[in-house]
């Protein structure tokens, strides 16, 4: 039987100190998933506003075409009419999609991530890539919520000692402690370093790849109507209103989240 593979990229890291990371996930059998993790070179470096779009998109497209499908990214593929809605009732609806508000995610069209989102949307519009088939949107925050993890792991850093136990880089930092717990309980291991280091950006790329692999394998993911209901419930809770008030909210197209881990161990190799 052929072993499935898929890719994940934490494109939300675009424009910060580190370039986005590419995770290539492959099922190895007996509940083990291997992941090759390294920088996504074509999304690094400086981009000037005067640079030709065709040159930029040719560079991006070349590397994306070499990846296994589906490719999961943690930026919006469906903006759901953001910025052009006529029926908004609350201020958050002007800047956030329902998914973003429900899971406390960044606003898609503000600051650094907004600049990348519109460029990536334009790339998809000029290409033969099909959202939902070639690309899916993944929310690592939503996945960890479905895994019943509590605490904010964003910005967290941890390292794995020789005995396999994960430790926070700084035990006084709450994000480091939350991230350490996630790495330990999800069975994540770093294979090719004496003391493996991992941070939340690496983790987001890995979760994207694991979600894409689930889709390739036919493993259940939360999407469509099921995700719509979760969004309504979480939005109502945050707004302190009844869920029926938010029945009109829709889940983004081609957006998936893992309902639960489907692996026993994840073996990460840095490349």
mmCIF file with all atom_site columns, C-alpha atoms in Angstrom, residues 87-229:
data_model
loop_
_atom_site.group_PDB
_atom_site.id
_atom_site.type_symbol
_atom_site.label_atom_id
_atom_site.label_alt_id
_atom_site.label_comp_id
_atom_site.label_asym_id
_atom_site.label_entity_id
_atom_site.label_seq_id
_atom_site.pdbx_PDB_ins_code
_atom_site.Cartn_x
_atom_site.Cartn_y
_atom_site.Cartn_z
_atom_site.occupancy
_atom_site.B_iso_or_equiv
_atom_site.pdbx_formal_charge
_atom_site.auth_seq_id
_atom_site.auth_comp_id
_atom_site.auth_asym_id
_atom_site.auth_atom_id
_atom_site.pdbx_PDB_model_num
ATOM 1   C CA . UNK A 1 87  ? -24.479 43.304 6.943   1.00 0.00 ? 87  UNK A CA 1
ATOM 2   C CA . UNK A 1 88  ? -21.869 43.673 9.709   1.00 0.00 ? 88  UNK A CA 1
ATOM 3   C CA . UNK A 1 89  ? -23.278 44.164 13.210  1.00 0.00 ? 89  UNK A CA 1
ATOM 4   C CA . UNK A 1 90  ? -20.104 44.278 15.296  1.00 0.00 ? 90  UNK A CA 1
ATOM 5   C CA . UNK A 1 91  ? -16.797 46.103 14.930  1.00 0.00 ? 91  UNK A CA 1
ATOM 6   C CA . UNK A 1 92  ? -14.819 42.857 14.782  1.00 0.00 ? 92  UNK A CA 1
ATOM 7   C CA . UNK A 1 93  ? -16.646 41.871 11.591  1.00 0.00 ? 93  UNK A CA 1
ATOM 8   C CA . UNK A 1 94  ? -14.889 44.686 9.722   1.00 0.00 ? 94  UNK A CA 1
ATOM 9   C CA . UNK A 1 95  ? -11.442 43.194 10.314  1.00 0.00 ? 95  UNK A CA 1
ATOM 10  C CA . UNK A 1 96  ? -11.919 39.526 11.243  1.00 0.00 ? 96  UNK A CA 1
ATOM 11  C CA . UNK A 1 97  ? -13.612 36.561 9.641   1.00 0.00 ? 97  UNK A CA 1
ATOM 12  C CA . UNK A 1 98  ? -15.847 34.536 11.977  1.00 0.00 ? 98  UNK A CA 1
ATOM 13  C CA . UNK A 1 99  ? -13.102 31.873 12.167  1.00 0.00 ? 99  UNK A CA 1
ATOM 14  C CA . UNK A 1 100 ? -10.536 34.473 13.248  1.00 0.00 ? 100 UNK A CA 1
ATOM 15  C CA . UNK A 1 101 ? -12.765 35.942 15.939  1.00 0.00 ? 101 UNK A CA 1
ATOM 16  C CA . UNK A 1 102 ? -13.905 32.574 17.282  1.00 0.00 ? 102 UNK A CA 1
ATOM 17  C CA . UNK A 1 103 ? -10.359 31.244 17.721  1.00 0.00 ? 103 UNK A CA 1
ATOM 18  C CA . UNK A 1 104 ? -8.628  34.525 18.679  1.00 0.00 ? 104 UNK A CA 1
ATOM 19  C CA . UNK A 1 105 ? -6.592  34.578 15.461  1.00 0.00 ? 105 UNK A CA 1
ATOM 20  C CA . UNK A 1 106 ? -4.904  37.608 13.903  1.00 0.00 ? 106 UNK A CA 1
ATOM 21  C CA . UNK A 1 107 ? -6.924  39.835 11.595  1.00 0.00 ? 107 UNK A CA 1
ATOM 22  C CA . UNK A 1 108 ? -6.141  38.706 8.017   1.00 0.00 ? 108 UNK A CA 1
ATOM 23  C CA . UNK A 1 109 ? -5.758  42.135 6.395   1.00 0.00 ? 109 UNK A CA 1
ATOM 24  C CA . UNK A 1 110 ? -3.772  44.075 8.959   1.00 0.00 ? 110 UNK A CA 1
ATOM 25  C CA . UNK A 1 111 ? -0.064  44.817 9.133   1.00 0.00 ? 111 UNK A CA 1
ATOM 26  C CA . UNK A 1 112 ? 2.475   42.186 8.042   1.00 0.00 ? 112 UNK A CA 1
ATOM 27  C CA . UNK A 1 113 ? 0.177   39.201 7.562   1.00 0.00 ? 113 UNK A CA 1
ATOM 28  C CA . UNK A 1 114 ? -2.229  41.284 5.494   1.00 0.00 ? 114 UNK A CA 1
ATOM 29  C CA . UNK A 1 115 ? 0.487   42.180 2.995   1.00 0.00 ? 115 UNK A CA 1
ATOM 30  C CA . UNK A 1 116 ? 1.284   38.527 2.485   1.00 0.00 ? 116 UNK A CA 1
ATOM 31  C CA . UNK A 1 117 ? -2.363  37.414 2.377   1.00 0.00 ? 117 UNK A CA 1
ATOM 32  C CA . UNK A 1 118 ? -3.247  39.650 -0.560  1.00 0.00 ? 118 UNK A CA 1
ATOM 33  C CA . UNK A 1 119 ? -0.119  38.569 -2.448  1.00 0.00 ? 119 UNK A CA 1
ATOM 34  C CA . UNK A 1 120 ? -0.865  34.894 -1.891  1.00 0.00 ? 120 UNK A CA 1
ATOM 35  C CA . UNK A 1 121 ? -4.492  35.405 -2.918  1.00 0.00 ? 121 UNK A CA 1
ATOM 36  C CA . UNK A 1 122 ? -3.275  37.002 -6.138  1.00 0.00 ? 122 UNK A CA 1
ATOM 37  C CA . UNK A 1 123 ? -0.905  34.083 -6.790  1.00 0.00 ? 123 UNK A CA 1
ATOM 38  C CA . UNK A 1 124 ? -3.790  31.618 -6.477  1.00 0.00 ? 124 UNK A CA 1
ATOM 39  C CA . UNK A 1 125 ? -5.921  33.746 -8.780  1.00 0.00 ? 125 UNK A CA 1
ATOM 40  C CA . UNK A 1 126 ? -3.221  33.678 -11.464 1.00 0.00 ? 126 UNK A CA 1
ATOM 41  C CA . UNK A 1 127 ? -2.483  29.951 -11.137 1.00 0.00 ? 127 UNK A CA 1
ATOM 42  C CA . UNK A 1 128 ? -4.156  26.610 -11.747 1.00 0.00 ? 128 UNK A CA 1
ATOM 43  C CA . UNK A 1 129 ? -4.000  25.737 -8.047  1.00 0.00 ? 129 UNK A CA 1
ATOM 44  C CA . UNK A 1 130 ? -7.380  24.693 -6.648  1.00 0.00 ? 130 UNK A CA 1
ATOM 45  C CA . UNK A 1 131 ? -8.277  25.592 -3.040  1.00 0.00 ? 131 UNK A CA 1
ATOM 46  C CA . UNK A 1 132 ? -9.590  22.505 -1.290  1.00 0.00 ? 132 UNK A CA 1
ATOM 47  C CA . UNK A 1 133 ? -7.614  20.177 -3.550  1.00 0.00 ? 133 UNK A CA 1
ATOM 48  C CA . UNK A 1 134 ? -4.124  21.604 -3.951  1.00 0.00 ? 134 UNK A CA 1
ATOM 49  C CA . UNK A 1 135 ? -4.284  23.927 -0.946  1.00 0.00 ? 135 UNK A CA 1
ATOM 50  C CA . UNK A 1 136 ? -6.166  23.897 2.342   1.00 0.00 ? 136 UNK A CA 1
ATOM 51  C CA . UNK A 1 137 ? -6.259  26.439 5.142   1.00 0.00 ? 137 UNK A CA 1
ATOM 52  C CA . UNK A 1 138 ? -5.406  25.142 8.607   1.00 0.00 ? 138 UNK A CA 1
ATOM 53  C CA . UNK A 1 139 ? -5.716  26.880 11.964  1.00 0.00 ? 139 UNK A CA 1
ATOM 54  C CA . UNK A 1 140 ? -3.111  25.441 14.361  1.00 0.00 ? 140 UNK A CA 1
ATOM 55  C CA . UNK A 1 141 ? -4.871  27.315 17.175  1.00 0.00 ? 141 UNK A CA 1
ATOM 56  C CA . UNK A 1 142 ? -8.147  25.566 16.360  1.00 0.00 ? 142 UNK A CA 1
ATOM 57  C CA . UNK A 1 143 ? -6.398  22.185 16.259  1.00 0.00 ? 143 UNK A CA 1
ATOM 58  C CA . UNK A 1 144 ? -4.933  22.646 19.729  1.00 0.00 ? 144 UNK A CA 1
ATOM 59  C CA . UNK A 1 145 ? -8.336  23.766 21.011  1.00 0.00 ? 145 UNK A CA 1
ATOM 60  C CA . UNK A 1 146 ? -9.889  20.558 19.667  1.00 0.00 ? 146 UNK A CA 1
ATOM 61  C CA . UNK A 1 147 ? -7.063  18.628 21.363  1.00 0.00 ? 147 UNK A CA 1
ATOM 62  C CA . UNK A 1 148 ? -8.276  20.197 24.655  1.00 0.00 ? 148 UNK A CA 1
ATOM 63  C CA . UNK A 1 149 ? -5.022  22.028 25.311  1.00 0.00 ? 149 UNK A CA 1
ATOM 64  C CA . UNK A 1 150 ? -5.316  25.167 27.412  1.00 0.00 ? 150 UNK A CA 1
ATOM 65  C CA . UNK A 1 151 ? -2.906  28.055 27.512  1.00 0.00 ? 151 UNK A CA 1
ATOM 66  C CA . UNK A 1 152 ? -1.299  30.284 24.905  1.00 0.00 ? 152 UNK A CA 1
ATOM 67  C CA . UNK A 1 153 ? 1.597   28.517 23.188  1.00 0.00 ? 153 UNK A CA 1
ATOM 68  C CA . UNK A 1 154 ? 2.329   31.206 20.570  1.00 0.00 ? 154 UNK A CA 1
ATOM 69  C CA . UNK A 1 155 ? 5.904   32.408 20.947  1.00 0.00 ? 155 UNK A CA 1
ATOM 70  C CA . UNK A 1 156 ? 6.762   29.357 23.037  1.00 0.00 ? 156 UNK A CA 1
ATOM 71  C CA . UNK A 1 157 ? 10.089  27.540 22.833  1.00 0.00 ? 157 UNK A CA 1
ATOM 72  C CA . UNK A 1 158 ? 11.158  24.153 24.153  1.00 0.00 ? 158 UNK A CA 1
ATOM 73  C CA . UNK A 1 159 ? 13.970  21.626 23.798  1.00 0.00 ? 159 UNK A CA 1
ATOM 74  C CA . UNK A 1 160 ? 14.080  17.849 23.999  1.00 0.00 ? 160 UNK A CA 1
ATOM 75  C CA . UNK A 1 161 ? 16.802  16.264 26.086  1.00 0.00 ? 161 UNK A CA 1
ATOM 76  C CA . UNK A 1 162 ? 18.561  12.961 25.416  1.00 0.00 ? 162 UNK A CA 1
ATOM 77  C CA . UNK A 1 163 ? 15.969  11.106 27.481  1.00 0.00 ? 163 UNK A CA 1
ATOM 78  C CA . UNK A 1 164 ? 13.187  12.326 25.228  1.00 0.00 ? 164 UNK A CA 1
ATOM 79  C CA . UNK A 1 165 ? 11.613  14.660 27.781  1.00 0.00 ? 165 UNK A CA 1
ATOM 80  C CA . UNK A 1 166 ? 10.654  18.134 26.614  1.00 0.00 ? 166 UNK A CA 1
ATOM 81  C CA . UNK A 1 167 ? 11.656  21.121 28.744  1.00 0.00 ? 167 UNK A CA 1
ATOM 82  C CA . UNK A 1 168 ? 10.707  24.777 28.472  1.00 0.00 ? 168 UNK A CA 1
ATOM 83  C CA . UNK A 1 169 ? 13.510  27.057 27.319  1.00 0.00 ? 169 UNK A CA 1
ATOM 84  C CA . UNK A 1 170 ? 12.462  29.386 30.144  1.00 0.00 ? 170 UNK A CA 1
ATOM 85  C CA . UNK A 1 171 ? 10.322  27.826 32.871  1.00 0.00 ? 171 UNK A CA 1
ATOM 86  C CA . UNK A 1 172 ? 9.139   31.285 33.957  1.00 0.00 ? 172 UNK A CA 1
ATOM 87  C CA . UNK A 1 173 ? 7.546   32.041 30.560  1.00 0.00 ? 173 UNK A CA 1
ATOM 88  C CA . UNK A 1 174 ? 3.963   30.803 30.286  1.00 0.00 ? 174 UNK A CA 1
ATOM 89  C CA . UNK A 1 175 ? 4.128   30.337 26.495  1.00 0.00 ? 175 UNK A CA 1
ATOM 90  C CA . UNK A 1 176 ? 7.228   28.147 26.864  1.00 0.00 ? 176 UNK A CA 1
ATOM 91  C CA . UNK A 1 177 ? 5.496   26.013 29.491  1.00 0.00 ? 177 UNK A CA 1
ATOM 92  C CA . UNK A 1 178 ? 2.327   25.650 27.411  1.00 0.00 ? 178 UNK A CA 1
ATOM 93  C CA . UNK A 1 179 ? 4.321   24.742 24.309  1.00 0.00 ? 179 UNK A CA 1
ATOM 94  C CA . UNK A 1 180 ? 6.369   22.171 26.235  1.00 0.00 ? 180 UNK A CA 1
ATOM 95  C CA . UNK A 1 181 ? 3.197   20.404 27.348  1.00 0.00 ? 181 UNK A CA 1
ATOM 96  C CA . UNK A 1 182 ? 1.876   20.281 23.779  1.00 0.00 ? 182 UNK A CA 1
ATOM 97  C CA . UNK A 1 183 ? 5.119   18.853 22.363  1.00 0.00 ? 183 UNK A CA 1
ATOM 98  C CA . UNK A 1 184 ? 5.310   16.199 25.080  1.00 0.00 ? 184 UNK A CA 1
ATOM 99  C CA . UNK A 1 185 ? 1.692   15.059 24.929  1.00 0.00 ? 185 UNK A CA 1
ATOM 100 C CA . UNK A 1 186 ? 1.544   14.941 21.127  1.00 0.00 ? 186 UNK A CA 1
ATOM 101 C CA . UNK A 1 187 ? 4.479   12.531 20.953  1.00 0.00 ? 187 UNK A CA 1
ATOM 102 C CA . UNK A 1 188 ? 6.772   14.895 19.058  1.00 0.00 ? 188 UNK A CA 1
ATOM 103 C CA . UNK A 1 189 ? 10.451  13.955 18.795  1.00 0.00 ? 189 UNK A CA 1
ATOM 104 C CA . UNK A 1 190 ? 13.459  15.619 17.162  1.00 0.00 ? 190 UNK A CA 1
ATOM 105 C CA . UNK A 1 191 ? 15.550  12.962 15.442  1.00 0.00 ? 191 UNK A CA 1
ATOM 106 C CA . UNK A 1 192 ? 18.860  14.422 14.314  1.00 0.00 ? 192 UNK A CA 1
ATOM 107 C CA . UNK A 1 193 ? 20.059  16.765 17.053  1.00 0.00 ? 193 UNK A CA 1
ATOM 108 C CA . UNK A 1 194 ? 21.609  16.020 20.431  1.00 0.00 ? 194 UNK A CA 1
ATOM 109 C CA . UNK A 1 195 ? 19.193  18.452 22.047  1.00 0.00 ? 195 UNK A CA 1
ATOM 110 C CA . UNK A 1 196 ? 16.295  19.169 19.735  1.00 0.00 ? 196 UNK A CA 1
ATOM 111 C CA . UNK A 1 197 ? 14.907  22.675 19.794  1.00 0.00 ? 197 UNK A CA 1
ATOM 112 C CA . UNK A 1 198 ? 11.418  23.520 18.608  1.00 0.00 ? 198 UNK A CA 1
ATOM 113 C CA . UNK A 1 199 ? 9.365   26.697 18.702  1.00 0.00 ? 199 UNK A CA 1
ATOM 114 C CA . UNK A 1 200 ? 5.756   27.591 18.012  1.00 0.00 ? 200 UNK A CA 1
ATOM 115 C CA . UNK A 1 201 ? 6.506   28.582 14.417  1.00 0.00 ? 201 UNK A CA 1
ATOM 116 C CA . UNK A 1 202 ? 7.997   25.150 13.732  1.00 0.00 ? 202 UNK A CA 1
ATOM 117 C CA . UNK A 1 203 ? 4.993   23.565 15.420  1.00 0.00 ? 203 UNK A CA 1
ATOM 118 C CA . UNK A 1 204 ? 2.509   25.487 13.277  1.00 0.00 ? 204 UNK A CA 1
ATOM 119 C CA . UNK A 1 205 ? 4.182   24.190 10.106  1.00 0.00 ? 205 UNK A CA 1
ATOM 120 C CA . UNK A 1 206 ? 4.145   20.632 11.488  1.00 0.00 ? 206 UNK A CA 1
ATOM 121 C CA . UNK A 1 207 ? 0.460   20.831 12.462  1.00 0.00 ? 207 UNK A CA 1
ATOM 122 C CA . UNK A 1 208 ? -0.366  22.154 8.993   1.00 0.00 ? 208 UNK A CA 1
ATOM 123 C CA . UNK A 1 209 ? 1.419   19.167 7.439   1.00 0.00 ? 209 UNK A CA 1
ATOM 124 C CA . UNK A 1 210 ? -0.241  16.678 9.797   1.00 0.00 ? 210 UNK A CA 1
ATOM 125 C CA . UNK A 1 211 ? -3.670  18.099 8.933   1.00 0.00 ? 211 UNK A CA 1
ATOM 126 C CA . UNK A 1 212 ? -2.940  17.878 5.210   1.00 0.00 ? 212 UNK A CA 1
ATOM 127 C CA . UNK A 1 213 ? -1.762  14.295 5.704   1.00 0.00 ? 213 UNK A CA 1
ATOM 128 C CA . UNK A 1 214 ? -5.012  13.489 7.519   1.00 0.00 ? 214 UNK A CA 1
ATOM 129 C CA . UNK A 1 215 ? -6.936  14.724 4.492   1.00 0.00 ? 215 UNK A CA 1
ATOM 130 C CA . UNK A 1 216 ? -4.765  12.622 2.158   1.00 0.00 ? 216 UNK A CA 1
ATOM 131 C CA . UNK A 1 217 ? -5.351  9.544  4.336   1.00 0.00 ? 217 UNK A CA 1
ATOM 132 C CA . UNK A 1 218 ? -9.082  10.084 4.695   1.00 0.00 ? 218 UNK A CA 1
ATOM 133 C CA . UNK A 1 219 ? -8.892  10.834 8.428   1.00 0.00 ? 219 UNK A CA 1
ATOM 134 C CA . UNK A 1 220 ? -11.764 12.942 9.775   1.00 0.00 ? 220 UNK A CA 1
ATOM 135 C CA . UNK A 1 221 ? -11.169 16.691 9.986   1.00 0.00 ? 221 UNK A CA 1
ATOM 136 C CA . UNK A 1 222 ? -13.442 19.434 11.268  1.00 0.00 ? 222 UNK A CA 1
ATOM 137 C CA . UNK A 1 223 ? -14.628 21.435 8.260   1.00 0.00 ? 223 UNK A CA 1
ATOM 138 C CA . UNK A 1 224 ? -17.721 22.765 6.497   1.00 0.00 ? 224 UNK A CA 1
ATOM 139 C CA . UNK A 1 225 ? -20.953 22.595 8.482   1.00 0.00 ? 225 UNK A CA 1
ATOM 140 C CA . UNK A 1 226 ? -19.286 21.041 11.513  1.00 0.00 ? 226 UNK A CA 1
ATOM 141 C CA . UNK A 1 227 ? -16.762 23.870 11.704  1.00 0.00 ? 227 UNK A CA 1
ATOM 142 C CA . UNK A 1 228 ? -19.551 26.408 11.103  1.00 0.00 ? 228 UNK A CA 1
ATOM 143 C CA . UNK A 1 229 ? -21.380 25.155 14.213  1.00 0.00 ? 229 UNK A CA 1
#
